Coordinates of N, CA and C in Angstrom, one line a residue:
X1 N 212.8 -8.4 -106.8 CA 211.4 -8.2 -106.7 C 210.8 -9.0 -105.5
X2 N 211.2 -10.3 -105.4 CA 210.7 -11.1 -104.4 C 211.2 -10.7 -103.0
X3 N 212.4 -10.1 -103.0 CA 212.9 -9.6 -101.7 C 212.1 -8.5 -101.2
X4 N 211.7 -7.6 -102.1 CA 210.8 -6.4 -101.7 C 209.5 -6.9 -101.2
X5 N 208.9 -7.9 -101.9 CA 207.6 -8.5 -101.5 C 207.7 -9.2 -100.1
X6 N 208.8 -9.9 -99.9 CA 209.1 -10.5 -98.6 C 209.2 -9.5 -97.5
X7 N 209.9 -8.4 -97.8 CA 210.1 -7.3 -96.8 C 208.8 -6.7 -96.5
X8 N 208.0 -6.5 -97.5 CA 206.7 -5.8 -97.3 C 205.8 -6.7 -96.4
X9 N 205.8 -8.0 -96.7 CA 205.0 -9.0 -95.9 C 205.5 -9.0 -94.4
X10 N 206.8 -9.0 -94.3 CA 207.4 -9.0 -92.9 C 207.0 -7.7 -92.2
X11 N 207.1 -6.6 -92.9 CA 206.7 -5.3 -92.3 C 205.3 -5.3 -91.9
X12 N 204.4 -5.8 -92.8 CA 202.9 -5.8 -92.4 C 202.7 -6.7 -91.2
X13 N 203.3 -7.8 -91.2 CA 203.2 -8.7 -90.1 C 203.7 -8.1 -88.8
X14 N 204.8 -7.4 -88.9 CA 205.4 -6.7 -87.7 C 204.4 -5.6 -87.2
X15 N 203.8 -4.9 -88.1 CA 202.9 -3.8 -87.8 C 201.6 -4.4 -87.1
X16 N 201.2 -5.6 -87.6 CA 200.0 -6.2 -87.0 C 200.3 -6.7 -85.6
X17 N 201.5 -7.3 -85.4 CA 201.9 -7.8 -84.1 C 202.0 -6.6 -83.1
X18 N 202.6 -5.5 -83.6 CA 202.7 -4.3 -82.7 C 201.4 -3.8 -82.4
X19 N 200.5 -3.7 -83.4 CA 199.1 -3.2 -83.1 C 198.4 -4.1 -82.1
X20 N 198.5 -5.4 -82.3 CA 197.9 -6.3 -81.4 C 198.4 -6.2 -80.0
X21 N 199.7 -6.0 -79.8 CA 200.3 -5.8 -78.5 C 199.8 -4.5 -77.9
X22 N 199.7 -3.4 -78.7 CA 199.2 -2.2 -78.2 C 197.7 -2.3 -77.7
X23 N 196.9 -3.0 -78.5 CA 195.5 -3.2 -78.1 C 195.4 -4.0 -76.8
X24 N 196.3 -5.1 -76.7 CA 196.3 -5.9 -75.5 C 196.7 -5.1 -74.3
X25 N 197.8 -4.3 -74.5 CA 198.3 -3.4 -73.4 C 197.2 -2.4 -73.0
X26 N 196.6 -1.8 -73.9 CA 195.5 -0.8 -73.6 C 194.4 -1.5 -72.9
X27 N 193.9 -2.6 -73.4 CA 192.8 -3.3 -72.7 C 193.2 -3.7 -71.3
X28 N 194.4 -4.1 -71.1 CA 194.9 -4.5 -69.8 C 194.9 -3.3 -68.8
X29 N 195.3 -2.1 -69.3 CA 195.3 -0.9 -68.4 C 193.9 -0.5 -68.1
X30 N 192.9 -0.8 -69.0 CA 191.6 -0.4 -68.8 C 190.9 -1.3 -67.8
X31 N 191.2 -2.6 -67.9 CA 190.6 -3.6 -67.0 C 191.1 -3.5 -65.6
X32 N 192.4 -3.2 -65.4 CA 193.0 -3.2 -64.1 C 192.4 -2.1 -63.2
X33 N 192.3 -0.8 -63.7 CA 191.7 0.2 -62.9 C 190.2 -0.1 -62.6
X34 N 189.5 -0.7 -63.6 CA 188.1 -1.0 -63.4 C 187.9 -2.0 -62.2
X35 N 188.8 -3.0 -62.2 CA 188.8 -4.0 -61.1 C 189.1 -3.3 -59.8
X36 N 190.1 -2.5 -59.8 CA 190.5 -1.8 -58.6 C 189.3 -0.9 -58.1
X37 N 188.7 -0.2 -59.0 CA 187.5 0.6 -58.7 C 186.4 -0.2 -58.1
X38 N 186.1 -1.4 -58.7 CA 185.1 -2.2 -58.2 C 185.4 -2.7 -56.8
X39 N 186.7 -3.0 -56.6 CA 187.2 -3.4 -55.2 C 187.0 -2.3 -54.2
X40 N 187.3 -1.1 -54.7 CA 187.3 0.1 -53.8 C 185.8 0.4 -53.4
X41 N 184.9 0.2 -54.4 CA 183.5 0.4 -54.1 C 183.0 -0.5 -52.9
X42 N 183.6 -1.7 -52.8 CA 183.2 -2.6 -51.7 C 183.6 -2.0 -50.4
X43 N 184.7 -1.2 -50.3 CA 185.1 -0.6 -49.1 C 184.3 0.7 -48.9
X44 N 184.0 1.0 -47.7 CA 183.3 2.3 -47.5 C 184.2 3.3 -46.9
X45 N 184.5 4.3 -47.8 CA 185.4 5.4 -47.4 C 184.6 6.6 -47.0
X46 N 185.1 7.4 -46.0 CA 184.3 8.6 -45.6 C 184.3 9.5 -46.8
X47 N 183.2 10.3 -47.0 CA 183.1 11.3 -48.1 C 184.2 12.3 -48.0
X48 N 184.8 12.8 -49.1 CA 185.8 13.8 -49.1 C 185.3 15.1 -48.5
X49 N 186.2 15.8 -47.9 CA 185.8 17.1 -47.3 C 185.7 18.2 -48.4
X50 N 184.7 19.0 -48.2 CA 184.5 20.1 -49.2 C 185.3 21.3 -48.7
X51 N 186.0 21.3 -47.6 CA 186.7 22.4 -47.1 C 188.0 22.6 -47.9
X52 N 188.1 23.8 -48.6 CA 189.2 24.1 -49.5 C 190.5 24.3 -48.7
X53 N 190.4 24.5 -47.3 CA 191.6 24.8 -46.5 C 192.3 23.5 -46.3
X54 N 191.7 22.3 -46.7 CA 192.4 21.0 -46.5 C 192.7 20.4 -47.8
X55 N 193.0 21.2 -48.8 CA 193.4 20.7 -50.1 C 194.7 19.9 -50.0
X56 N 194.9 18.9 -50.9 CA 196.1 18.1 -50.9 C 197.3 19.0 -51.3
X57 N 197.1 19.8 -52.3 CA 198.2 20.7 -52.7 C 197.9 22.1 -52.2
X58 N 198.7 22.6 -51.2 CA 198.4 23.9 -50.7 C 198.6 25.0 -51.8
X59 N 197.7 26.0 -51.8 CA 197.8 27.1 -52.8 C 198.3 28.3 -52.1
X60 N 199.1 29.1 -52.8 CA 199.5 30.4 -52.3 C 198.3 31.3 -52.1
X61 N 198.5 32.3 -51.3 CA 197.4 33.3 -51.0 C 196.8 33.9 -52.4
X62 N 197.7 34.2 -53.3 CA 197.3 34.7 -54.6 C 196.5 33.7 -55.3
X63 N 196.9 32.4 -55.3 CA 196.1 31.4 -56.0 C 194.8 31.2 -55.3
X64 N 194.7 31.3 -54.0 CA 193.5 31.1 -53.3 C 192.5 32.2 -53.6
X65 N 193.0 33.5 -53.7 CA 192.2 34.6 -54.1 C 191.7 34.4 -55.5
X66 N 192.6 34.0 -56.4 CA 192.2 33.8 -57.8 C 191.1 32.7 -57.9
X67 N 191.2 31.7 -57.1 CA 190.2 30.6 -57.1 C 188.9 31.2 -56.5
X68 N 189.0 32.0 -55.5 CA 187.8 32.6 -54.8 C 187.0 33.5 -55.9
X69 N 187.8 34.3 -56.6 CA 187.2 35.1 -57.6 C 186.5 34.3 -58.7
X70 N 187.1 33.2 -59.1 CA 186.5 32.3 -60.2 C 185.3 31.7 -59.6
X71 N 185.3 31.2 -58.4 CA 184.2 30.6 -57.8 C 183.0 31.6 -57.6
X72 N 183.3 32.8 -57.2 CA 182.3 33.8 -57.0 C 181.7 34.1 -58.3
X73 N 182.4 34.3 -59.4 CA 181.9 34.7 -60.7 C 181.1 33.5 -61.3
X74 N 181.5 32.3 -61.0 CA 180.8 31.1 -61.5 C 179.4 31.1 -60.8
X75 N 179.4 31.3 -59.4 CA 178.2 31.3 -58.7 C 177.3 32.4 -59.1
X76 N 177.9 33.5 -59.4 CA 177.1 34.7 -59.8 C 176.3 34.4 -61.1
X77 N 177.0 33.8 -62.0 CA 176.4 33.4 -63.3 C 175.3 32.4 -63.2
X78 N 175.6 31.4 -62.3 CA 174.6 30.3 -62.2 C 173.5 30.6 -61.3
X79 N 173.6 31.6 -60.5 CA 172.6 31.9 -59.5 C 172.7 31.0 -58.2
X80 N 173.9 30.5 -58.0 CA 174.2 29.7 -56.8 C 174.4 30.6 -55.6
X81 N 173.4 30.9 -54.8 CA 173.4 31.8 -53.7 C 174.3 31.3 -52.6
X82 N 174.3 30.0 -52.4 CA 175.1 29.4 -51.3 C 176.6 29.6 -51.5
X83 N 177.1 29.3 -52.8 CA 178.5 29.5 -53.1 C 178.8 31.0 -53.1
X84 N 177.9 31.8 -53.6 CA 178.1 33.3 -53.7 C 178.3 33.8 -52.3
X85 N 177.5 33.3 -51.3 CA 177.6 33.8 -49.9 C 178.9 33.3 -49.3
X86 N 179.3 32.0 -49.7 CA 180.5 31.5 -49.1 C 181.7 32.3 -49.4
X87 N 181.7 33.0 -50.6 CA 182.9 33.8 -51.0 C 182.7 35.3 -50.6
X88 N 181.6 35.7 -50.0 CA 181.3 37.1 -49.7 C 181.1 37.2 -48.2
X89 N 181.7 38.2 -47.5 CA 181.6 38.4 -46.1 C 180.1 38.9 -45.8
X90 N 179.7 38.6 -44.6 CA 178.4 39.1 -44.1 C 178.3 40.6 -44.2
X91 N 179.5 41.2 -43.9 CA 179.6 42.7 -43.9 C 180.1 43.3 -45.2
X92 N 179.9 42.6 -46.3 CA 180.4 43.0 -47.6 C 179.8 44.4 -48.0
X93 N 180.6 45.1 -48.7 CA 180.2 46.4 -49.3 C 180.3 46.3 -50.8
X94 N 179.2 46.6 -51.6 CA 179.2 46.5 -53.0 C 178.9 47.9 -53.6
X95 N 179.9 48.3 -54.5 CA 179.7 49.5 -55.2 C 179.5 49.2 -56.7
X96 N 178.4 49.6 -57.3 CA 178.2 49.2 -58.7 C 178.4 50.4 -59.6
X97 N 178.3 50.1 -60.9 CA 178.6 51.2 -61.9 C 177.5 52.2 -62.0
X98 N 176.4 52.1 -61.4 CA 175.4 53.2 -61.5 C 175.5 54.2 -60.4
X99 N 174.8 55.3 -60.6 CA 174.9 56.4 -59.6 C 173.9 56.0 -58.4
X100 N 174.4 55.2 -57.5 CA 173.6 54.7 -56.4 C 174.5 54.5 -55.2
X101 N 174.0 54.6 -54.0 CA 174.8 54.4 -52.8 C 175.3 53.0 -52.7
X102 N 176.4 52.7 -52.0 CA 176.9 51.4 -51.9 C 175.8 50.5 -51.2
X103 N 175.9 49.2 -51.6 CA 175.0 48.2 -50.9 C 175.8 47.6 -49.8
X104 N 175.3 47.7 -48.5 CA 176.1 47.3 -47.4 C 175.5 46.1 -46.8
X105 N 176.3 45.0 -46.6 CA 175.8 43.8 -46.0 C 175.3 42.7 -47.0
X106 N 175.5 41.5 -46.7 CA 175.1 40.4 -47.5 C 173.6 40.3 -47.8
X107 N 172.8 40.5 -46.7 CA 171.4 40.4 -46.9 C 170.9 41.5 -47.9
X108 N 171.4 42.7 -47.8 CA 171.0 43.8 -48.7 C 171.4 43.4 -50.1
X109 N 172.6 42.9 -50.3 CA 173.1 42.6 -51.6 C 172.3 41.5 -52.2
X110 N 172.0 40.5 -51.4 CA 171.2 39.3 -51.9 C 169.9 39.7 -52.5
X111 N 169.2 40.7 -51.8 CA 167.9 41.1 -52.3 C 168.1 41.8 -53.7
X112 N 169.1 42.6 -53.9 CA 169.4 43.3 -55.1 C 169.8 42.3 -56.2
X113 N 170.7 41.4 -55.8 CA 171.1 40.4 -56.8 C 170.0 39.5 -57.3
X114 N 169.1 39.1 -56.4 CA 168.0 38.2 -56.8 C 167.0 39.0 -57.7
X115 N 166.8 40.3 -57.5 CA 166.0 41.1 -58.4 C 166.6 41.1 -59.8
X116 N 167.9 41.4 -59.8 CA 168.6 41.5 -61.1 C 168.7 40.1 -61.8
X117 N 169.0 39.1 -61.1 CA 169.2 37.7 -61.6 C 167.9 37.2 -62.2
X118 N 166.7 37.6 -61.6 CA 165.4 37.1 -62.1 C 165.1 37.6 -63.5
X119 N 165.8 38.7 -63.9 CA 165.6 39.3 -65.3 C 166.5 38.8 -66.3
X120 N 167.5 37.9 -65.9 CA 168.6 37.5 -66.8 C 168.5 36.0 -67.1
X121 N 168.9 35.7 -68.4 CA 169.1 34.3 -68.8 C 170.3 34.2 -69.6
X122 N 170.8 33.0 -69.8 CA 172.0 32.8 -70.6 C 173.2 33.7 -70.2
X123 N 173.4 33.8 -68.9 CA 174.4 34.7 -68.3 C 175.8 34.2 -68.6
X124 N 176.7 35.1 -69.0 CA 178.1 34.8 -69.1 C 178.9 36.0 -68.6
X125 N 179.9 35.7 -67.7 CA 180.8 36.8 -67.2 C 182.2 36.3 -67.3
X126 N 183.0 36.8 -68.1 CA 184.4 36.4 -68.2 C 185.3 37.4 -67.6
X127 N 186.4 36.9 -66.9 CA 187.3 37.8 -66.2 C 188.7 37.7 -67.0
X128 N 189.3 38.8 -67.2 CA 190.6 38.8 -67.8 C 191.5 39.9 -67.1
X129 N 192.8 39.8 -67.5 CA 193.8 40.8 -67.0 C 193.7 41.0 -65.5
X130 N 193.8 39.9 -64.8 CA 193.6 40.0 -63.3 C 195.0 40.3 -62.7
X131 N 195.0 41.2 -61.7 CA 196.1 41.5 -60.9 C 195.8 41.3 -59.5
X132 N 196.6 40.5 -58.7 CA 196.3 40.2 -57.3 C 197.5 40.6 -56.5
X133 N 197.2 41.2 -55.4 CA 198.2 41.6 -54.4 C 197.7 41.2 -53.0
X134 N 198.7 40.7 -52.2 CA 198.4 40.3 -50.8 C 199.3 41.0 -49.9
X135 N 198.7 41.4 -48.7 CA 199.5 42.0 -47.7 C 198.9 41.5 -46.3
X136 N 199.6 40.4 -45.8 CA 199.1 39.9 -44.6 C 197.7 39.1 -44.8
X137 N 196.7 39.6 -44.0 CA 195.4 38.9 -44.1 C 194.5 39.7 -45.0
X138 N 195.0 40.7 -45.8 CA 194.2 41.5 -46.7 C 194.8 41.3 -48.1
X139 N 193.9 41.2 -49.1 CA 194.3 41.0 -50.5 C 193.4 41.8 -51.3
X140 N 193.8 42.2 -52.5 CA 193.0 42.9 -53.4 C 193.3 42.4 -54.8
X141 N 192.3 42.6 -55.7 CA 192.4 42.2 -57.1 C 191.7 43.2 -58.0
X142 N 192.3 43.4 -59.1 CA 191.7 44.3 -60.1 C 191.6 43.4 -61.4
X143 N 190.5 43.5 -62.1 CA 190.4 42.7 -63.3 C 189.4 43.4 -64.2
X144 N 189.4 43.0 -65.5 CA 188.4 43.5 -66.5 C 187.4 42.3 -66.6
X145 N 186.2 42.7 -66.9 CA 185.2 41.7 -67.1 C 184.4 42.0 -68.4
X146 N 183.9 40.9 -69.0 CA 183.1 41.0 -70.2 C 181.8 40.2 -69.9
X147 N 180.7 40.9 -70.0 CA 179.4 40.4 -69.6 C 178.5 40.2 -70.8
X148 N 177.8 39.1 -70.9 CA 176.7 38.9 -72.0 C 175.6 38.1 -71.4
X149 N 174.4 38.5 -71.7 CA 173.2 37.8 -71.2 C 172.0 38.2 -72.0
X150 N 170.9 37.6 -71.8 CA 169.6 38.0 -72.3 C 168.9 38.6 -71.1
X151 N 168.7 39.9 -71.2 CA 168.1 40.7 -70.0 C 166.7 41.2 -70.5
X152 N 165.7 40.8 -69.8 CA 164.3 41.2 -70.2 C 164.0 40.9 -71.6
X153 N 164.6 39.7 -72.1 CA 164.3 39.2 -73.4 C 165.2 39.8 -74.5
X154 N 166.1 40.7 -74.2 CA 167.0 41.3 -75.2 C 168.4 41.0 -74.9
X155 N 169.2 40.6 -76.0 CA 170.6 40.3 -75.8 C 171.3 41.6 -75.3
X156 N 172.2 41.4 -74.3 CA 172.9 42.6 -73.7 C 174.3 42.2 -73.5
X157 N 175.2 43.2 -73.8 CA 176.6 43.0 -73.6 C 177.2 44.2 -73.0
X158 N 178.2 44.0 -72.1 CA 178.9 45.2 -71.6 C 180.3 44.7 -71.1
X159 N 181.1 45.7 -70.9 CA 182.5 45.5 -70.4 C 182.7 46.5 -69.3
X160 N 183.7 46.1 -68.4 CA 184.0 47.0 -67.3 C 185.2 46.5 -66.5
X161 N 185.4 47.1 -65.4 CA 186.5 46.7 -64.5 C 185.9 46.5 -63.1
X162 N 186.7 45.8 -62.3 CA 186.3 45.6 -60.9 C 187.5 45.6 -60.0
X163 N 187.4 46.2 -58.9 CA 188.4 46.1 -57.8 C 187.7 45.4 -56.6
X164 N 188.4 44.4 -56.2 CA 187.8 43.6 -55.1 C 188.8 43.5 -54.0
X165 N 188.3 43.8 -52.7 CA 189.2 43.6 -51.6 C 188.7 42.4 -50.8
X166 N 189.7 41.6 -50.4 CA 189.4 40.4 -49.7 C 190.1 40.3 -48.3
X167 N 189.5 39.6 -47.4 CA 190.1 39.5 -46.1 C 190.2 38.0 -45.8
X168 N 191.3 37.5 -45.2 CA 191.4 36.1 -44.8 C 190.7 36.0 -43.4
X169 N 189.6 35.3 -43.4 CA 188.9 35.0 -42.1 C 188.7 33.5 -41.9
X170 N 189.2 33.0 -40.8 CA 189.1 31.6 -40.5 C 189.8 30.8 -41.6
X171 N 190.9 31.2 -42.1 CA 191.7 30.6 -43.1 C 191.0 30.5 -44.5
X172 N 190.1 31.4 -44.7 CA 189.3 31.4 -46.0 C 189.2 32.9 -46.5
X173 N 189.6 33.1 -47.7 CA 189.5 34.5 -48.3 C 188.0 34.8 -48.6
X174 N 187.5 35.9 -48.1 CA 186.2 36.3 -48.4 C 186.2 37.8 -48.9
X175 N 185.3 38.1 -49.8 CA 185.2 39.4 -50.4 C 184.5 40.4 -49.4
X176 N 185.2 41.5 -49.1 CA 184.7 42.5 -48.2 C 184.3 43.7 -48.9
X177 N 184.8 43.9 -50.1 CA 184.5 45.1 -50.9 C 184.5 44.7 -52.4
X178 N 183.5 45.0 -53.1 CA 183.5 44.7 -54.6 C 183.0 46.0 -55.3
X179 N 183.9 46.6 -56.0 CA 183.6 47.9 -56.7 C 183.7 47.6 -58.2
X180 N 182.6 47.7 -58.8 CA 182.4 47.3 -60.3 C 182.1 48.6 -61.0
X181 N 182.8 48.8 -62.2 CA 182.5 50.0 -63.0 C 182.3 49.5 -64.5
X182 N 181.4 50.2 -65.1 CA 181.2 50.0 -66.6 C 182.3 50.7 -67.3
X183 N 182.7 50.2 -68.4 CA 183.7 50.9 -69.3 C 182.9 52.0 -70.0
X184 N 183.6 53.2 -70.2 CA 182.9 54.3 -70.8 C 182.6 54.0 -72.3

């Protein structure tokens, strides 16, 4: 009986010592980066470049297109016109799901987008089942989308598909054609 009690005491002591060592090691790892960061703040480094063509890890063309699509949809949801334009060519053509002529050019698209966006709140657009193909400086993507928002004060949902054609200009993929269709 005493042997078990002694083993239990030794076991508890060992657990406490291990726990104390882990806490000490964890606090040491937290202090060290904080000190290094404080030291780094004293040095003045140039601001990082926002140019995606200078990324540390180069992306394949397919990955760049996937990133461009994600960035474009994010900008579309948030109403970030600058980012939306960054990913769309000045000579972009937009074909929407309604019976209307294509919208030609960024300026014309921007006017239509701003009219639509002014009527929407709580916008969500999810992209799934994306297929991307690249041939030289041209790439295209097909994907399904799921849209939800409050439009004119009413909750609205819809699904559809999009085909997007991109062109690599100045080492940056830009959308030159966006054809969006509502699901029947």
